[in-house]
Amino acid sequence: MLYSLLITFREGLEAALILGIVLSYLRRARPGASARPVWLGAGAAAGLSLGAAILLELLAVELPGRWQEAIEGFAMLLAVTVLTWMLAWMRRQSATIGRELRQRVDVALDAGSGFALGLLAFTAVGREGLETALFLFGGSGRADSAAAYWFGAFAGLAIAAAAGAAIYRGSAAIPIRAFFNVSAVALIILAAGMVPNALKELAEARLLFDLGPRLWDTYTLLPDNQGPGRLLAAILGYDASPFAGQVIAYIAYLAAAAAIYTAAGRPAPNLTPGPGAEHA
């Protein structure tokens, strides 16, 4: 539940903030302009994302056991890859995304195109929605309870919508940069838990044949299929008797993701030549 709630809250709030920037600028730049194309584009993107989530779940259910495990394993690895890229991209673009969105609104307004405004909202919300569908599918195999997992997902969306509406109306403010930094760290830890689970699914599908020896066995002390162990397995990827390959992959991902996220936050080097450089 925590994983699904955090995923939908963060992605939902990101989409809400993007919509807020577009609607606020539209209201200031053209007070009489209709916001209907923006809402239609956002609604279409939400419908597409929901359809993608349902399709992924149906596909997994209808496939035979071995192929279902393979799809889930590859979906986890894809979700981890996209999640890491998205976090790095958002960290790099956070300082300029508002200006870029306002420029795109200006272009649409100058062209008098409601379709362009709707397409702007559709692409912005659709990207977040499709990412969310993939992340939820990739993490659903770790859920202790399907009902709790999807309750957390819808609760996260509801909280994100309420927070976005409050921010748009000016009745609330959140430290955006601090929020995204803290939530990014939490998501990296959650994504790291997907990596050993993905390898386990691929091994059970007989697509991986050697993950090395088992490093320890704490099943009698803290089983990973019930109680607190089940919760740790769902959130952190805990395994009571992990293979060496799973542990190595977990540590390697954490190190790589931390390095990528840190590097994305560094300012780009100034490549403008200094005075007289052309004569050097």
CSV table of C-alpha atoms in Angstrom, one decimal:
chain,number,residue,atom,x,y,z
A,1,MET,CA,0.0,0.0,0.0
A,2,LEU,CA,2.8,2.4,0.9
A,3,TYR,CA,4.5,1.8,-2.5
A,4,SER,CA,1.3,2.4,-4.5
A,5,LEU,CA,0.3,5.4,-2.5
A,6,LEU,CA,3.7,7.1,-2.8
A,7,ILE,CA,3.9,6.4,-6.6
A,8,THR,CA,0.4,7.8,-7.4
A,9,PHE,CA,0.8,10.7,-5.0
A,10,ARG,CA,4.1,11.8,-6.5
A,11,GLU,CA,3.1,11.2,-10.1
A,12,GLY,CA,-0.3,12.7,-9.5
A,13,LEU,CA,1.1,15.8,-7.8
A,14,GLU,CA,3.6,16.2,-10.6
A,15,ALA,CA,0.7,16.1,-13.2
A,16,ALA,CA,-1.4,18.5,-11.0
A,17,LEU,CA,1.5,21.0,-10.8
A,18,ILE,CA,2.0,20.9,-14.5
A,19,LEU,CA,-1.8,21.5,-15.1
A,20,GLY,CA,-1.6,24.3,-12.4
A,21,ILE,CA,1.2,26.0,-14.3
A,22,VAL,CA,-0.7,25.8,-17.6
A,23,LEU,CA,-4.1,27.0,-16.2
A,24,SER,CA,-2.6,29.8,-14.1
A,25,TYR,CA,-0.6,31.2,-17.0
A,26,LEU,CA,-3.6,30.8,-19.3
A,27,ARG,CA,-5.7,32.8,-16.9
A,28,ARG,CA,-3.1,35.6,-16.6
A,29,ALA,CA,-2.1,35.7,-20.2
A,30,ARG,CA,-5.6,35.5,-21.8
A,31,PRO,CA,-8.3,36.1,-19.1
A,32,GLY,CA,-11.1,35.3,-21.6
A,33,ALA,CA,-9.6,32.2,-23.0
A,34,SER,CA,-11.4,28.9,-22.4
A,35,ALA,CA,-9.6,26.2,-20.3
A,36,ARG,CA,-11.9,23.5,-21.7
A,37,PRO,CA,-9.2,22.2,-24.2
A,38,VAL,CA,-6.8,21.8,-21.3
A,39,TRP,CA,-9.3,19.7,-19.2
A,40,LEU,CA,-10.3,17.7,-22.3
A,41,GLY,CA,-6.7,16.8,-23.0
A,42,ALA,CA,-6.0,16.0,-19.4
A,43,GLY,CA,-9.1,13.8,-19.2
A,44,ALA,CA,-8.2,11.9,-22.4
A,45,ALA,CA,-4.7,11.3,-21.0
A,46,ALA,CA,-6.2,10.0,-17.7
A,47,GLY,CA,-8.5,7.6,-19.7
A,48,LEU,CA,-5.6,6.3,-21.8
A,49,SER,CA,-3.5,5.7,-18.7
A,50,LEU,CA,-6.3,3.8,-16.9
A,51,GLY,CA,-6.8,1.7,-20.0
A,52,ALA,CA,-3.1,0.9,-20.1
A,53,ALA,CA,-3.1,-0.1,-16.5
A,54,ILE,CA,-6.2,-2.4,-17.0
A,55,LEU,CA,-4.6,-3.9,-20.2
A,56,LEU,CA,-1.3,-4.7,-18.3
A,57,GLU,CA,-3.3,-6.4,-15.5
A,58,LEU,CA,-5.4,-8.5,-17.9
A,59,LEU,CA,-2.4,-9.5,-19.9
A,60,ALA,CA,-0.6,-10.8,-16.8
A,61,VAL,CA,-3.7,-12.7,-15.7
A,62,GLU,CA,-4.4,-14.4,-19.0
A,63,LEU,CA,-0.8,-15.6,-19.7
A,64,PRO,CA,0.4,-19.0,-18.5
A,65,GLY,CA,2.4,-19.2,-15.3
A,66,ARG,CA,5.9,-19.1,-16.7
A,67,TRP,CA,5.1,-16.3,-19.1
A,68,GLN,CA,3.3,-14.3,-16.4
A,69,GLU,CA,6.4,-14.5,-14.2
A,70,ALA,CA,8.5,-13.4,-17.2
A,71,ILE,CA,6.3,-10.5,-17.9
A,72,GLU,CA,6.2,-9.4,-14.3
A,73,GLY,CA,10.0,-9.7,-14.0
A,74,PHE,CA,10.7,-7.6,-17.2
A,75,ALA,CA,8.0,-5.1,-16.1
A,76,MET,CA,9.7,-4.6,-12.8
A,77,LEU,CA,13.1,-4.0,-14.5
A,78,LEU,CA,11.5,-1.6,-17.0
A,79,ALA,CA,9.7,0.2,-14.2
A,80,VAL,CA,13.0,0.6,-12.3
A,81,THR,CA,14.7,1.9,-15.4
A,82,VAL,CA,12.0,4.4,-16.3
A,83,LEU,CA,11.6,5.5,-12.7
A,84,THR,CA,15.3,6.2,-12.4
A,85,TRP,CA,15.4,8.1,-15.6
A,86,MET,CA,12.3,10.1,-14.7
A,87,LEU,CA,13.7,11.1,-11.3
A,88,ALA,CA,17.0,12.3,-12.9
A,89,TRP,CA,15.1,14.1,-15.7
A,90,MET,CA,12.8,15.9,-13.3
A,91,ARG,CA,15.7,16.9,-11.1
A,92,ARG,CA,17.5,18.3,-14.1
A,93,GLN,CA,14.4,20.1,-15.6
A,94,SER,CA,12.8,21.3,-12.4
A,95,ALA,CA,14.3,24.8,-12.7
A,96,THR,CA,13.1,25.4,-16.2
A,97,ILE,CA,9.9,23.3,-16.7
A,98,GLY,CA,7.6,26.2,-15.7
A,99,ARG,CA,9.2,28.6,-18.3
A,100,GLU,CA,9.0,25.9,-21.0
A,101,LEU,CA,5.4,25.2,-20.3
A,102,ARG,CA,4.5,28.9,-20.4
A,103,GLN,CA,6.3,29.3,-23.8
A,104,ARG,CA,4.3,26.4,-25.2
A,105,VAL,CA,1.1,28.0,-24.0
A,106,ASP,CA,2.1,31.2,-25.7
A,107,VAL,CA,2.7,29.4,-29.0
A,108,ALA,CA,-0.7,27.7,-28.7
A,109,LEU,CA,-2.5,31.0,-27.9
A,110,ASP,CA,-0.7,32.9,-30.7
A,111,ALA,CA,-1.9,30.2,-33.2
A,112,GLY,CA,-5.4,30.4,-31.7
A,113,SER,CA,-5.3,26.6,-31.4
A,114,GLY,CA,-7.4,25.0,-28.7
A,115,PHE,CA,-6.2,21.7,-30.1
A,116,ALA,CA,-2.6,22.7,-29.3
A,117,LEU,CA,-3.6,23.5,-25.7
A,118,GLY,CA,-5.3,20.2,-25.3
A,119,LEU,CA,-2.3,18.4,-26.8
A,120,LEU,CA,0.0,20.1,-24.3
A,121,ALA,CA,-2.2,18.9,-21.4
A,122,PHE,CA,-2.5,15.4,-23.0
A,123,THR,CA,1.2,14.9,-23.4
A,124,ALA,CA,2.1,16.2,-20.0
A,125,VAL,CA,-0.5,14.2,-18.1
A,126,GLY,CA,-0.3,11.2,-20.4
A,127,ARG,CA,3.5,10.9,-19.6
A,128,GLU,CA,2.8,10.8,-15.9
A,129,GLY,CA,-0.1,8.5,-16.3
A,130,LEU,CA,1.6,5.9,-18.4
A,131,GLU,CA,4.6,5.9,-16.1
A,132,THR,CA,2.2,5.4,-13.1
A,133,ALA,CA,0.5,2.5,-14.9
A,134,LEU,CA,3.9,0.8,-15.5
A,135,PHE,CA,5.1,1.4,-11.9
A,136,LEU,CA,1.9,0.1,-10.4
A,137,PHE,CA,2.1,-3.0,-12.5
A,138,GLY,CA,5.7,-3.6,-11.7
A,139,GLY,CA,5.1,-3.3,-8.0
A,140,SER,CA,1.8,-5.2,-7.8
A,141,GLY,CA,3.5,-8.6,-7.4
A,142,ARG,CA,5.0,-7.4,-4.0
A,143,ALA,CA,1.6,-6.4,-2.6
A,144,ASP,CA,0.5,-8.1,0.6
A,145,SER,CA,-3.1,-7.5,-0.4
A,146,ALA,CA,-4.5,-6.5,-3.8
A,147,ALA,CA,-7.3,-4.6,-2.2
A,148,ALA,CA,-4.9,-2.6,0.0
A,149,TYR,CA,-2.5,-2.0,-2.9
A,150,TRP,CA,-5.2,-0.5,-5.1
A,151,PHE,CA,-6.7,1.4,-2.2
A,152,GLY,CA,-3.3,3.0,-1.7
A,153,ALA,CA,-3.1,3.9,-5.4
A,154,PHE,CA,-6.5,5.6,-5.5
A,155,ALA,CA,-5.8,7.3,-2.1
A,156,GLY,CA,-2.5,8.7,-3.5
A,157,LEU,CA,-4.3,10.1,-6.5
A,158,ALA,CA,-7.0,11.7,-4.3
A,159,ILE,CA,-4.4,13.3,-2.0
A,160,ALA,CA,-2.4,14.6,-5.0
A,161,ALA,CA,-5.6,16.1,-6.6
A,162,ALA,CA,-6.5,17.8,-3.4
A,163,ALA,CA,-3.0,19.1,-2.9
A,164,GLY,CA,-2.8,20.3,-6.5
A,165,ALA,CA,-6.2,22.1,-6.2
A,166,ALA,CA,-5.1,23.8,-3.0
A,167,ILE,CA,-1.8,25.0,-4.5
A,168,TYR,CA,-3.6,26.3,-7.6
A,169,ARG,CA,-6.1,28.3,-5.5
A,170,GLY,CA,-3.3,29.7,-3.4
A,171,SER,CA,-4.6,28.3,-0.2
A,172,ALA,CA,-1.6,26.1,0.4
A,173,ALA,CA,2.1,26.0,-0.4
A,174,ILE,CA,4.6,23.2,-0.2
A,175,PRO,CA,8.4,23.3,-0.5
A,176,ILE,CA,8.4,21.8,-4.0
A,177,ARG,CA,12.1,21.1,-4.3
A,178,ALA,CA,12.4,19.6,-0.8
A,179,PHE,CA,9.3,17.4,-1.5
A,180,PHE,CA,10.7,16.1,-4.7
A,181,ASN,CA,14.1,15.4,-3.2
A,182,VAL,CA,12.7,13.5,-0.2
A,183,SER,CA,10.2,11.5,-2.4
A,184,ALA,CA,12.9,10.8,-4.9
A,185,VAL,CA,15.0,9.1,-2.2
A,186,ALA,CA,12.0,7.1,-1.0
A,187,LEU,CA,11.2,6.0,-4.6
A,188,ILE,CA,14.9,5.0,-5.2
A,189,ILE,CA,14.7,2.8,-2.1
A,190,LEU,CA,11.4,1.3,-3.2
A,191,ALA,CA,12.7,0.7,-6.8
A,192,ALA,CA,15.8,-1.0,-5.4
A,193,GLY,CA,13.5,-3.5,-3.7
A,194,MET,CA,12.0,-4.3,-7.2
A,195,VAL,CA,15.4,-5.4,-8.6
A,196,PRO,CA,15.9,-8.6,-6.6
A,197,ASN,CA,12.2,-9.4,-7.0
A,198,ALA,CA,12.5,-9.0,-10.7
A,199,LEU,CA,15.5,-11.4,-10.8
A,200,LYS,CA,13.6,-13.9,-8.8
A,201,GLU,CA,10.6,-13.8,-11.2
A,202,LEU,CA,12.9,-14.2,-14.2
A,203,ALA,CA,14.6,-17.2,-12.4
A,204,GLU,CA,11.2,-18.8,-11.7
A,205,ALA,CA,10.4,-18.3,-15.4
A,206,ARG,CA,13.6,-20.1,-16.2
A,207,LEU,CA,15.1,-17.2,-18.0
A,208,LEU,CA,17.9,-16.9,-15.5
A,209,PHE,CA,19.7,-20.0,-14.4
A,210,ASP,CA,22.3,-19.1,-11.9
A,211,LEU,CA,21.9,-16.3,-9.3
A,212,GLY,CA,24.7,-17.8,-7.1
A,213,PRO,CA,24.4,-19.4,-3.7
A,214,ARG,CA,22.0,-18.3,-1.0
A,215,LEU,CA,23.8,-15.9,1.4
A,216,TRP,CA,21.7,-16.4,4.5
A,217,ASP,CA,18.4,-17.9,5.7
A,218,THR,CA,16.4,-15.9,8.3
A,219,TYR,CA,13.0,-17.5,7.4
A,220,THR,CA,12.6,-19.0,10.9
A,221,LEU,CA,13.3,-15.6,12.5
A,222,LEU,CA,11.5,-13.3,10.0
A,223,PRO,CA,9.6,-15.1,7.2
A,224,ASP,CA,9.1,-13.0,4.1
A,225,ASN,CA,5.6,-14.3,3.4
A,226,GLN,CA,3.8,-13.2,6.5
A,227,GLY,CA,3.7,-10.5,9.2
A,228,PRO,CA,6.4,-7.8,9.3
A,229,GLY,CA,8.6,-9.8,6.9
A,230,ARG,CA,5.8,-9.6,4.3
A,231,LEU,CA,5.6,-5.9,4.8
A,232,LEU,CA,9.4,-5.5,4.4
A,233,ALA,CA,9.3,-7.7,1.3
A,234,ALA,CA,6.6,-5.5,-0.2
A,235,ILE,CA,8.4,-2.2,0.6
A,236,LEU,CA,12.1,-2.9,0.6
A,237,GLY,CA,12.3,-6.2,-1.4
A,238,TYR,CA,13.3,-8.2,1.7
A,239,ASP,CA,14.0,-11.9,1.1
A,240,ALA,CA,14.5,-14.3,3.9
A,241,SER,CA,17.0,-16.4,1.9
A,242,PRO,CA,18.3,-14.3,-1.0
A,243,PHE,CA,20.7,-15.4,-3.7
A,244,ALA,CA,24.0,-13.7,-4.0
A,245,GLY,CA,23.0,-12.2,-7.4
A,246,GLN,CA,20.0,-10.6,-5.8
A,247,VAL,CA,22.0,-8.9,-3.1
A,248,ILE,CA,24.7,-7.7,-5.5
A,249,ALA,CA,22.1,-6.3,-7.9
A,250,TYR,CA,20.3,-4.5,-5.0
A,251,ILE,CA,23.5,-2.8,-3.8
A,252,ALA,CA,24.6,-2.0,-7.3
A,253,TYR,CA,21.3,-0.4,-8.2
A,254,LEU,CA,21.3,1.8,-5.0
A,255,ALA,CA,24.9,3.0,-5.8
A,256,ALA,CA,24.1,3.7,-9.5
A,257,ALA,CA,20.8,5.4,-8.8
A,258,ALA,CA,22.3,7.6,-6.1
A,259,ALA,CA,25.2,8.6,-8.5
A,260,ILE,CA,22.8,9.3,-11.3
A,261,TYR,CA,20.4,11.4,-9.2
A,262,THR,CA,23.3,13.4,-7.7
A,263,ALA,CA,24.9,14.0,-11.1
A,264,ALA,CA,21.5,15.2,-12.4
A,265,GLY,CA,21.4,17.9,-9.8
A,266,ARG,CA,24.7,19.5,-10.7
A,267,PRO,CA,24.6,22.6,-12.9
A,268,ALA,CA,25.6,22.1,-16.5
A,269,PRO,CA,29.1,23.3,-17.2
A,270,ASN,CA,29.4,26.7,-18.9
A,271,LEU,CA,30.8,25.9,-22.4
A,272,THR,CA,30.8,29.5,-23.5
A,273,PRO,CA,34.3,30.5,-24.5
A,274,GLY,CA,35.8,33.3,-22.6
A,275,PRO,CA,37.1,36.6,-24.0
A,276,GLY,CA,39.9,36.1,-26.4
A,277,ALA,CA,39.4,32.3,-26.4
A,278,GLU,CA,38.9,32.3,-30.2
A,279,HIS,CA,42.5,33.7,-30.5
A,280,ALA,CA,44.1,31.1,-28.3
